[in-house]
Amino acid sequence: MPAEYTQSDQFRGARIHLCDLSGLEIRDCDVTGLKIVDCYGGNVSLGGGFERVVVNDVDVTAYVEAELDRLHPNRVLAREATSAAEYRAAWDAIEKQWEETLDRARRLPEAKLHEQVDGEWSFVETQRHLLMASDAWIGNAVLEEDAPYHPLGLPGGGMPAEASAKLGLTLDATPTLDEVLAPRLARMATIRRVVDELTEAELDRVCGRKPADPYPDKEYVVRRCLTVVCKEEAEHHRYAVRDLTVLEAGARTE
């Protein structure tokens, strides 16, 4: 059983020299200033939100972002929307891509939709996370609903278990895809109504609540909440189709 280190700062500023790190996985960590020098190996994978990435003295940050935008153009719509019309266009694209991808996912056996690829969320877990994100940023922050959180919502790994429990989330639930899609598609329909009725003045309205208790106490405007949701949708769609390709290949060989 490999060793696991969680919520620790024991490696901050450490220097690891002449060690076998094959198979090492670093997940949900702050790696600001990380340096990998004079190392070797095959099949090295790097993913996350990085301000600047340099590989063998070449800054590849702009290239990676441009290639991701080329492959997933909805990332650009989600990231650059500023007007009411642009948010509507972004949500149009998000709805269309998920409609197509859900049709694709349903062609797989249900069991495949619960499989994790390389330790990432399964397809069903991804839908649960997007449900949670839209509940928090739209249902709670923007609309101030009395009961915004659906129990099947799945928060990011940084939310403490006690905070999830306070929101009424059932983290250990094992719902089917259709059971998750019932509240997920209902929330997407709510967002559709929000963007259809959106005005420029509404975009700058300060929300009466923050998304959830773990978020810092500060002002959240409607514009920011919509941007977060659109970016979450675009990025997690990218992950979902990446892993669907693997699952489909596995289904063909079984």
Short mmCIF file of N, CA and C in Angstrom, two decimals, residues 132 136-137 140 149 155-169 209-218 220 224:
data_model
loop_
_atom_site.label_atom_id
_atom_site.label_comp_id
_atom_site.label_asym_id
_atom_site.label_seq_id
_atom_site.Cartn_x
_atom_site.Cartn_y
_atom_site.Cartn_z
N MET A 132 -23.40 20.36 -7.60
CA MET A 132 -23.00 21.09 -6.40
C MET A 132 -22.53 22.50 -6.74
N ALA A 136 -24.39 25.93 -5.44
CA ALA A 136 -23.70 26.89 -4.58
C ALA A 136 -23.67 28.29 -5.20
N TRP A 137 -23.23 28.37 -6.45
CA TRP A 137 -22.99 29.68 -7.06
C TRP A 137 -24.25 30.33 -7.63
N ASN A 140 -27.70 29.19 -4.33
CA ASN A 140 -27.48 29.83 -3.04
C ASN A 140 -27.09 31.30 -3.18
N TYR A 149 -29.14 23.33 -1.85
CA TYR A 149 -28.21 22.22 -2.07
C TYR A 149 -28.94 20.89 -2.17
N PRO A 155 -18.90 18.13 -3.59
CA PRO A 155 -18.00 19.28 -3.59
C PRO A 155 -16.59 18.91 -4.02
N GLY A 156 -15.77 19.92 -4.25
CA GLY A 156 -14.37 19.67 -4.54
C GLY A 156 -13.66 19.09 -3.33
N GLY A 157 -12.47 18.54 -3.57
CA GLY A 157 -11.74 17.87 -2.50
C GLY A 157 -11.32 18.78 -1.37
N GLY A 158 -11.35 20.09 -1.58
CA GLY A 158 -10.90 20.99 -0.53
C GLY A 158 -11.93 21.29 0.54
N MET A 159 -13.19 20.86 0.36
CA MET A 159 -14.22 21.15 1.35
C MET A 159 -14.18 20.12 2.48
N PRO A 160 -14.03 20.56 3.73
CA PRO A 160 -14.00 19.61 4.86
C PRO A 160 -15.29 18.82 4.96
N ALA A 161 -15.19 17.60 5.47
CA ALA A 161 -16.35 16.72 5.57
C ALA A 161 -17.45 17.33 6.42
N GLU A 162 -17.06 18.03 7.49
CA GLU A 162 -18.08 18.63 8.37
C GLU A 162 -18.85 19.74 7.66
N ALA A 163 -18.16 20.48 6.78
CA ALA A 163 -18.83 21.53 6.02
C ALA A 163 -19.82 20.92 5.02
N SER A 164 -19.44 19.81 4.40
CA SER A 164 -20.34 19.12 3.48
C SER A 164 -21.58 18.62 4.21
N ALA A 165 -21.37 18.10 5.43
CA ALA A 165 -22.50 17.59 6.21
C ALA A 165 -23.47 18.71 6.56
N LYS A 166 -22.94 19.90 6.86
CA LYS A 166 -23.81 21.03 7.19
C LYS A 166 -24.67 21.45 6.00
N LEU A 167 -24.18 21.21 4.80
CA LEU A 167 -24.94 21.55 3.61
C LEU A 167 -25.95 20.47 3.24
N GLY A 168 -25.92 19.37 3.98
CA GLY A 168 -26.86 18.28 3.72
C GLY A 168 -26.45 17.37 2.59
N LEU A 169 -25.16 17.36 2.24
CA LEU A 169 -24.69 16.53 1.14
C LEU A 169 -24.45 15.10 1.61
N ARG A 209 -25.63 36.40 -0.47
CA ARG A 209 -24.94 35.30 0.21
C ARG A 209 -23.65 34.96 -0.54
N LYS A 210 -22.76 34.29 0.16
CA LYS A 210 -21.61 33.70 -0.51
C LYS A 210 -22.00 32.29 -0.95
N PRO A 211 -21.22 31.64 -1.81
CA PRO A 211 -21.62 30.33 -2.34
C PRO A 211 -21.87 29.27 -1.27
N ALA A 212 -20.96 29.17 -0.31
CA ALA A 212 -21.11 28.18 0.77
C ALA A 212 -20.22 28.63 1.92
N ASP A 213 -20.44 28.06 3.08
CA ASP A 213 -19.70 28.48 4.28
C ASP A 213 -18.18 28.43 4.14
N PRO A 214 -17.59 27.42 3.48
CA PRO A 214 -16.12 27.41 3.40
C PRO A 214 -15.53 28.56 2.58
N TYR A 215 -16.34 29.23 1.74
CA TYR A 215 -15.82 30.33 0.94
C TYR A 215 -15.59 31.56 1.82
N PRO A 216 -14.61 32.40 1.48
CA PRO A 216 -14.32 33.58 2.32
C PRO A 216 -15.47 34.57 2.34
N ASP A 217 -15.55 35.32 3.42
CA ASP A 217 -16.58 36.35 3.56
C ASP A 217 -16.16 37.60 2.79
N LYS A 218 -16.74 37.79 1.62
CA LYS A 218 -16.49 38.98 0.82
C LYS A 218 -17.63 39.13 -0.17
N TYR A 220 -19.71 38.94 -3.50
CA TYR A 220 -19.78 38.12 -4.71
C TYR A 220 -20.84 38.73 -5.62
N ARG A 224 -19.52 37.33 -11.37
CA ARG A 224 -18.50 36.36 -10.97
C ARG A 224 -19.10 34.96 -10.80
#
